[in-house]
Tab-separated table of C-alpha atoms in Angstrom:
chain	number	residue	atom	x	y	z
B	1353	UNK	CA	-17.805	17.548	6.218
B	1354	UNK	CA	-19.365	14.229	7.318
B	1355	UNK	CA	-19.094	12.036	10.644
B	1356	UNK	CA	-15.589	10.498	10.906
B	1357	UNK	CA	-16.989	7.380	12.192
B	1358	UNK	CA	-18.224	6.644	8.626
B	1359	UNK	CA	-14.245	7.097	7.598
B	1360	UNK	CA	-13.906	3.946	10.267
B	1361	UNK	CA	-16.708	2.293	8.748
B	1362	UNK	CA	-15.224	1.914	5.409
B	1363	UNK	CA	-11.732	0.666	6.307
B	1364	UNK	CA	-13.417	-2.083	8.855
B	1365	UNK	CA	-15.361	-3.512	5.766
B	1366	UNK	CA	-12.556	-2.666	3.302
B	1367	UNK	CA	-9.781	-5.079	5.452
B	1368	UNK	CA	-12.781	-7.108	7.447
B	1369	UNK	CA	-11.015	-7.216	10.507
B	1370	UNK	CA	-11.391	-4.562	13.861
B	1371	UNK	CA	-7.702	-4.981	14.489
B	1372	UNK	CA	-6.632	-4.180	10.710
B	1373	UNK	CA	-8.838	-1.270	10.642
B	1374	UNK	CA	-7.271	0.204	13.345
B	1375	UNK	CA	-3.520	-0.840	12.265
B	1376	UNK	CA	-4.306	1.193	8.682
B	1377	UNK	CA	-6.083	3.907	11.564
B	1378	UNK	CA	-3.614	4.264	14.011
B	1379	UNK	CA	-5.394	3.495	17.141
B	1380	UNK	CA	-5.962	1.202	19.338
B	1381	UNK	CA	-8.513	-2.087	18.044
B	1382	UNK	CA	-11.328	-1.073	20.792
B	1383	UNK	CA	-11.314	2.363	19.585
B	1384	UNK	CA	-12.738	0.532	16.615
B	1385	UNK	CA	-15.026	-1.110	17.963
B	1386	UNK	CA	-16.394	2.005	19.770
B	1387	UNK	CA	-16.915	3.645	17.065
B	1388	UNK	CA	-18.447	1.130	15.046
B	1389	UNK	CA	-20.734	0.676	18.327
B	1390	UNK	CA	-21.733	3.855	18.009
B	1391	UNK	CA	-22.389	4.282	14.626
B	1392	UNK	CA	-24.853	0.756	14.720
B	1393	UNK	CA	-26.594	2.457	17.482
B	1394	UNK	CA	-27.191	5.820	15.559
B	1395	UNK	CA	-28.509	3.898	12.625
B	1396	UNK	CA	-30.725	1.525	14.403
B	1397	UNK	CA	-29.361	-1.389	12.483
B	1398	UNK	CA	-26.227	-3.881	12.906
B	1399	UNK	CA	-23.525	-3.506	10.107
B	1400	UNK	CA	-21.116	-6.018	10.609
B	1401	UNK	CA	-21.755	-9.544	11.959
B	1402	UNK	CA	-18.889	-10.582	14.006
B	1403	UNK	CA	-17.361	-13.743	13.773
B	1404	UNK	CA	-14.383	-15.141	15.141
B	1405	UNK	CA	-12.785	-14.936	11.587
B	1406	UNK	CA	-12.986	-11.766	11.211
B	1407	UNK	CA	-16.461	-9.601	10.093
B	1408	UNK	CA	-17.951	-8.894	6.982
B	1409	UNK	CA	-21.039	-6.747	6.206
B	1410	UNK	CA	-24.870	-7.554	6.796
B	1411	UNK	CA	-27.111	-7.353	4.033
B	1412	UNK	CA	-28.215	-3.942	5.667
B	1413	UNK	CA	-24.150	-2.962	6.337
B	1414	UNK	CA	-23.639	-3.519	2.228
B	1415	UNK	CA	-26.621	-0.795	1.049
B	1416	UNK	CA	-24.920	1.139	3.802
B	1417	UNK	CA	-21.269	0.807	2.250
B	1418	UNK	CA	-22.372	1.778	-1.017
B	1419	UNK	CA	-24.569	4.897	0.096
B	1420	UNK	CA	-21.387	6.311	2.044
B	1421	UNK	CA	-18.945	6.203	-0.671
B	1422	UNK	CA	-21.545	7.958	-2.305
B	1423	UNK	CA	-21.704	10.234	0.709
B	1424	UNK	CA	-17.963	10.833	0.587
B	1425	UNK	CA	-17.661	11.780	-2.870
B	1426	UNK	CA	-20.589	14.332	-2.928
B	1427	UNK	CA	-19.041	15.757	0.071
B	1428	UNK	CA	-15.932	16.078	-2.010
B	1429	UNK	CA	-17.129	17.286	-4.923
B	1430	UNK	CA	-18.721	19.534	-3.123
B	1431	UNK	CA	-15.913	21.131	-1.683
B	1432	UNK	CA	-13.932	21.288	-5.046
B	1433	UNK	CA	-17.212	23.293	-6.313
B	1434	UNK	CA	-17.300	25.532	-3.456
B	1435	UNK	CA	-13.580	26.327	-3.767
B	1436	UNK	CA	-13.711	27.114	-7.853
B	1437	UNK	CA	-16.842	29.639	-7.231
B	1438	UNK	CA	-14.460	31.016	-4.587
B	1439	UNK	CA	-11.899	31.572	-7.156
B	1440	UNK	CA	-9.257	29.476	-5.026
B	1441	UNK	CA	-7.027	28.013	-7.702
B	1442	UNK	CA	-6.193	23.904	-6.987
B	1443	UNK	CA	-2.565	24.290	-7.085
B	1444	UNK	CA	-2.678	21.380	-4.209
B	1445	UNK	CA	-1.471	17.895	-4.202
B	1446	UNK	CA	-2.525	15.229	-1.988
B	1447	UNK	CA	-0.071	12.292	-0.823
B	1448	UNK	CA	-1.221	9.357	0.043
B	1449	UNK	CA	0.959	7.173	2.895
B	1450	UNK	CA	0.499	4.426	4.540
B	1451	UNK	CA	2.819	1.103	5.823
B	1452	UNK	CA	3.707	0.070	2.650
B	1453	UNK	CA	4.083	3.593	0.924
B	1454	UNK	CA	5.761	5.778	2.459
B	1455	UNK	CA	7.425	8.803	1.470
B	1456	UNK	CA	10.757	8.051	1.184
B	1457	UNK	CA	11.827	10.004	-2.407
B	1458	UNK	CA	8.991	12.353	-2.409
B	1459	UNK	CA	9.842	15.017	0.582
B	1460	UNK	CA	12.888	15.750	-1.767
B	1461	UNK	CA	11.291	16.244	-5.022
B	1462	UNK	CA	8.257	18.056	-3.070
B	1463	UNK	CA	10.981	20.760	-1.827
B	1464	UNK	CA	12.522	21.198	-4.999
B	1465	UNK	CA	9.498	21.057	-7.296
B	1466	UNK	CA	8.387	23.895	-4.589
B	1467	UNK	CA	11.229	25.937	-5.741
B	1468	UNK	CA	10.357	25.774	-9.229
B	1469	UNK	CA	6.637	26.383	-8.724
B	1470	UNK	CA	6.060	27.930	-5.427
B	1471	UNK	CA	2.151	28.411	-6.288
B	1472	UNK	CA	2.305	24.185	-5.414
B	1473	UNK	CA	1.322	23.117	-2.195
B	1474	UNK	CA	0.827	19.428	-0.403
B	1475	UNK	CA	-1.449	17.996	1.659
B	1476	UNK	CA	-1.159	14.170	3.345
B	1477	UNK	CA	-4.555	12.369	4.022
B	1478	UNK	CA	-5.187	9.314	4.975
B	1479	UNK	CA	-6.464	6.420	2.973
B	1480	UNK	CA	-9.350	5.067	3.109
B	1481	UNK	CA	-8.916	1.668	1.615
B	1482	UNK	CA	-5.890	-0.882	1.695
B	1483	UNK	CA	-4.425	0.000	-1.420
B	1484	UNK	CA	-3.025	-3.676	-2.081
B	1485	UNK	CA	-5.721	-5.599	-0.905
B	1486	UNK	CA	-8.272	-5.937	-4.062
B	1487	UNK	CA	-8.274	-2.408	-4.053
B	1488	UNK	CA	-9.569	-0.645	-7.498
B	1489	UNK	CA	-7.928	2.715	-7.361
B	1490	UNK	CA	-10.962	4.216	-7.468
B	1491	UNK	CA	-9.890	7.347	-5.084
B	1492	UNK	CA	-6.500	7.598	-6.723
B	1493	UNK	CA	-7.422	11.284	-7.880
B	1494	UNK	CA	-10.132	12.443	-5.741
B	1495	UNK	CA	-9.040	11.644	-2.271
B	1496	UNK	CA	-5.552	11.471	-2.805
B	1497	UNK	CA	-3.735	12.577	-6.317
B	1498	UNK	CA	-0.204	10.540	-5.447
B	1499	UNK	CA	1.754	7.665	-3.817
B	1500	UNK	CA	5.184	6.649	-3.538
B	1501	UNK	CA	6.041	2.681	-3.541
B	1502	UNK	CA	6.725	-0.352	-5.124
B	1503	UNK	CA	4.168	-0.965	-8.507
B	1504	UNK	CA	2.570	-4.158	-9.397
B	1505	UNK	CA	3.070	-4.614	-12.979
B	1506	UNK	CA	0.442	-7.161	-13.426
B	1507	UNK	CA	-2.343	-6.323	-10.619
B	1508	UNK	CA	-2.259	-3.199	-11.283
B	1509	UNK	CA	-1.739	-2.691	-14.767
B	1510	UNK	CA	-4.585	-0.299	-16.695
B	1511	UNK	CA	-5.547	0.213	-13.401
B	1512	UNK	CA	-3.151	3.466	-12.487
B	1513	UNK	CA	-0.284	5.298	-13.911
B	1514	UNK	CA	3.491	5.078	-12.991
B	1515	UNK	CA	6.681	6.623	-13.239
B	1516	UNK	CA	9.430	5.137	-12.625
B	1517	UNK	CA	12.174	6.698	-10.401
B	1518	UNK	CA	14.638	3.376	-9.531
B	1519	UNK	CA	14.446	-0.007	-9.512
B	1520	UNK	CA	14.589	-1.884	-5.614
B	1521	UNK	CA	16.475	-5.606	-5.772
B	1522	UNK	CA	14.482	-8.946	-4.413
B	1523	UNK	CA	15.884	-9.426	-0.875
B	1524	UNK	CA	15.001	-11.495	2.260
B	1525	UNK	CA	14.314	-11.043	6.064
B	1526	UNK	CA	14.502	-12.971	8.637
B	1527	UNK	CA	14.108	-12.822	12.554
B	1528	UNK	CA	17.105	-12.247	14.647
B	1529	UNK	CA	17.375	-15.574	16.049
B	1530	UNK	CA	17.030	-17.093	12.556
B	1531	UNK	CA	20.322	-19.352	11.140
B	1532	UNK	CA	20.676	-17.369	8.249
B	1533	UNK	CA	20.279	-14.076	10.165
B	1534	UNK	CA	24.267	-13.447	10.527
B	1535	UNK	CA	24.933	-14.449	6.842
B	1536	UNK	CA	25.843	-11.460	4.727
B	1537	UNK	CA	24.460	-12.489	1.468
B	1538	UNK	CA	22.107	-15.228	0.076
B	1539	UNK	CA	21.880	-17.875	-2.640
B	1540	UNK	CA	18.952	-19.350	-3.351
B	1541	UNK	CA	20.875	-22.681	-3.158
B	1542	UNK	CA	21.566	-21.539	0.737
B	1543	UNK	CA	17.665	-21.377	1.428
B	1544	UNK	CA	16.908	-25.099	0.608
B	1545	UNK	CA	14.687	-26.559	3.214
B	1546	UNK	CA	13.474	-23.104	3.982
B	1547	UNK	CA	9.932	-21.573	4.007
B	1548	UNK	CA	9.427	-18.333	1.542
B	1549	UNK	CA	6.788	-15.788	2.530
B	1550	UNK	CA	6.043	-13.992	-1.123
B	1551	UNK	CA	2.973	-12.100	-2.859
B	1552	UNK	CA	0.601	-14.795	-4.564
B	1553	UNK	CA	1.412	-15.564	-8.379
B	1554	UNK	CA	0.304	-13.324	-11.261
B	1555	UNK	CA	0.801	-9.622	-8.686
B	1556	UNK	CA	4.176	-9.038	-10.334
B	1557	UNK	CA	5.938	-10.081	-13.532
B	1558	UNK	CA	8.991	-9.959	-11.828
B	1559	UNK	CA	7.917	-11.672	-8.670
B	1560	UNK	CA	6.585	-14.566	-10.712
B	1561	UNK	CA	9.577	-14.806	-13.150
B	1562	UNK	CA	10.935	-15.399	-9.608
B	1563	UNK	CA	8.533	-18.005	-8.382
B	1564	UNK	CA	9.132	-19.848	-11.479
B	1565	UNK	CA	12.612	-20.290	-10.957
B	1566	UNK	CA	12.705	-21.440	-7.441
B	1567	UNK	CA	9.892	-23.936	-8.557
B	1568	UNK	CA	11.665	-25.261	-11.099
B	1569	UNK	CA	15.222	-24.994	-10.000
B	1570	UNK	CA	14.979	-25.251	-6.590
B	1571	UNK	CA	12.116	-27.591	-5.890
B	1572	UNK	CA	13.479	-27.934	-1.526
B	1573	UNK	CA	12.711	-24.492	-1.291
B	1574	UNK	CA	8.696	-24.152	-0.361
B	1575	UNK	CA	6.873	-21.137	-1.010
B	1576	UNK	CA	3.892	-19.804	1.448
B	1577	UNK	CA	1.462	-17.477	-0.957
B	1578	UNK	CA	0.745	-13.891	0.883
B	1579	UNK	CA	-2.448	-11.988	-0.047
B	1580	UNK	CA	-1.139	-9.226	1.656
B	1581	UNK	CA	2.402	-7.641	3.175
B	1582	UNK	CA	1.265	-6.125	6.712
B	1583	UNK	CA	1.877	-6.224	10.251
B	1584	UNK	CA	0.481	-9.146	10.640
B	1585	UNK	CA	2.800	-10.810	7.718
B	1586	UNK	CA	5.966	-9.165	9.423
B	1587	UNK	CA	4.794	-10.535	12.426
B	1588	UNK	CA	4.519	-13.891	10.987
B	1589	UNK	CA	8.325	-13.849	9.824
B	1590	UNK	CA	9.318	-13.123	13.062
B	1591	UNK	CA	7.764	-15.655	14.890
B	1592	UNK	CA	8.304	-17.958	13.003
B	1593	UNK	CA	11.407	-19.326	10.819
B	1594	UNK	CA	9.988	-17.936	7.698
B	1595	UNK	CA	11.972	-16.264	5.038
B	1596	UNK	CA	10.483	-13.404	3.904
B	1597	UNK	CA	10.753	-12.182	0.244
B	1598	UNK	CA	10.909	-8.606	0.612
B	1599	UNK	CA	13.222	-5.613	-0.570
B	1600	UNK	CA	16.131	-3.024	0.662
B	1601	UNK	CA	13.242	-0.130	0.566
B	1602	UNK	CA	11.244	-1.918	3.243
B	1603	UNK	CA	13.794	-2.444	5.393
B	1604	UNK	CA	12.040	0.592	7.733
B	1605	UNK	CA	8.714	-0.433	8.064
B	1606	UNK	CA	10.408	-4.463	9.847
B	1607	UNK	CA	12.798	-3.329	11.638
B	1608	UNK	CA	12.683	-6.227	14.050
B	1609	UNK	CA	13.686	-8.172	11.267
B	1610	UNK	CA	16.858	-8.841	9.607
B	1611	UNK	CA	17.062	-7.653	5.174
B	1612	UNK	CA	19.989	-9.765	3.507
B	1613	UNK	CA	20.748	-9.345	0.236
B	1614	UNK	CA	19.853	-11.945	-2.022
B	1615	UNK	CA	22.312	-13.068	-5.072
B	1616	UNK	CA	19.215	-12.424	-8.186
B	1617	UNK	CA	18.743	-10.877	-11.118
B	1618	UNK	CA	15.110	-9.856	-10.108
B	1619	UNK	CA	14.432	-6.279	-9.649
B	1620	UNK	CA	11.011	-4.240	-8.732
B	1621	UNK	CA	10.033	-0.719	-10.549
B	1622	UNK	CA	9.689	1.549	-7.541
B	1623	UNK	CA	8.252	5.185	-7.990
B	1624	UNK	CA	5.116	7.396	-8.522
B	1625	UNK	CA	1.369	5.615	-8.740
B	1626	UNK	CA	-0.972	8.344	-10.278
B	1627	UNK	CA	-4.368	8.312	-11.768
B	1628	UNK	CA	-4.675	7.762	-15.321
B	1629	UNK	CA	-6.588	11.421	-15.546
B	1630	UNK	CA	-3.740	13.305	-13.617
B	1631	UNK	CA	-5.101	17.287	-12.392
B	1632	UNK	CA	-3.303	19.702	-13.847
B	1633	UNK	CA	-1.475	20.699	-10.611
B	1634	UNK	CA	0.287	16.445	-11.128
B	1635	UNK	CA	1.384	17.120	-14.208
B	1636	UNK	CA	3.441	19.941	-13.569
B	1637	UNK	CA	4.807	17.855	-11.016
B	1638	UNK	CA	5.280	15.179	-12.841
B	1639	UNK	CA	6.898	16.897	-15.389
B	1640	UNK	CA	9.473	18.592	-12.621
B	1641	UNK	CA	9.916	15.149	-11.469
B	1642	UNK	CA	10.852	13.667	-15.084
B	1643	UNK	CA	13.842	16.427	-14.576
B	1644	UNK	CA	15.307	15.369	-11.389
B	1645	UNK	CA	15.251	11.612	-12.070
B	1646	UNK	CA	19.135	11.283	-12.664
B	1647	UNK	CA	19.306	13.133	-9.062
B	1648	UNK	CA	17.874	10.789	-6.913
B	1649	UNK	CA	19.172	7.776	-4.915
B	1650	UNK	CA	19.332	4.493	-6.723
């Protein structure tokens, strides 16, 4: 209902970077750039300055920003309008996915919650922010209703709703040619003189119940803060002889790198993030969901 490129627009200024726009996109980093070209040219105005940093918005690109969110959301509403004075009942639920939320519980309890209420259908779009980089939650419910992953329980808190399906263990990864890479399990005593790559402080309560142990405990150990879990972190573990603090569930989206358990008591909520005014259509769901919890893998 609008131009894409304004879909490309929003995720450059969202992550500030051509090549993490078109990570969180899917195609290639001039792509990007093309579009964003494109777009600049059609408005008559530059959007982005470009340094070699990164780029951020122009005093013109910011207005812009803020008028096609508005865009997007008319557009939206629109639709939902058109389809209620159609009489086309909203029975569907959108899923959002991305690298660090991916469906891996959900195609299961999508079937079977299909069973139960066949009137429910699902839809996957794509983002159009990175979820866990400042990101307010602001579409959770209009452009997507659902996602499946790991929850902050202090950066996101009040911000979103959760329900909790298991709980995923604090693990590490390394690269392949790494000397702890052949070593079956981990002590945190075994990773003295090593560098951790783990979320900044006050994301997670678990996470920093961790941090405060290896600072206090195990003061050899030093800890490199991460804004963000992405390619470009992954990438960093495995070019360098970083330990990454990571978990079994994400074993699939690093596969170039090596998960070993670590011995810890530390353990992340992992589940369903849904807005805090659920449709209808979720809470059904939901609901179905709440019923096939003792079902599902640990």
């Amino acid at each position: 209902m609008y131009n894409p490129q304004l879909d490309t627009f929003l995720k450059v200024a969202d992550s500030g970077s051509f090549l993490k726009a078109a990570e969180q996109l899917y195609i290639s980093s001039p792509a990007v750039i093309q579009q964003i070209n494109l777009l600049e040219a059609r408005c008559g105005v530059t959007l982005f300055e470009r340094t070699h940093r990164g780029v951020k918005l122009t005093p013109a690109g910011r207005i812009f920003y803020q008028d096609v969110k508005a865009v997007i959301r008319l557009c939206e509403d629109s639709l939902s309008r058109v389809k209620a004075a159609a009489g086309i009942s909203n029975n569907t639920i959108r899923i959002g996915t991305s690298l660090l939320f991916k469906c891996r519980l959900l195609p299961k309890l999508c079937a079977e919650a299909g069973k139960r209420l066949p009137e429910l259908s699902f839809e996957l779009p794509p983002l159009e922010g990175p979820i866990t980089k400042g990101n307010d939650f602001s579409d959770l419910g209009k452009s997507y209703d659902l996602l499946e992953g790991i929850y902050c329980t202090i950066s996101w808190k009040g911000l979103c709703s959760f329900l909790e399906l298991s709980r995923t263990p604090v693990c590490c990864a390394v690269s392949p040619g790494h000397r702890l890479a052949k070593a079956k399990k981990l002590t945190l005593q075994e990773l003295g003189g090593e560098c951790l790559v783990m979320p900044v402080a006050n994301v997670s309560e678990e996470l920093d119940a961790f941090r405060r142990e290896i600072t206090e405990k195990h003061p050899a150990i030093q800890i490199i803060d991460s804004h963000y879990y992405g390619l470009d972190t992954f990438t960093l573990c495995e070019l360098n002889p970083y330990v990454l603090i990571t978990q079994p569930v994400y074993s699939d989206i690093h596969p170039s790198l090596v998960t070993i358990p670590l011995e810890n008591d530390y353990t992340l909520p992992y589940g369903i993030i849904y807005s805090n005014n659920p449709a209808p259509a979720v809470k059904k769901f939901l609901e179905i969901v709440q019923d096939l919890k003792e079902s599902l893998p640990v």
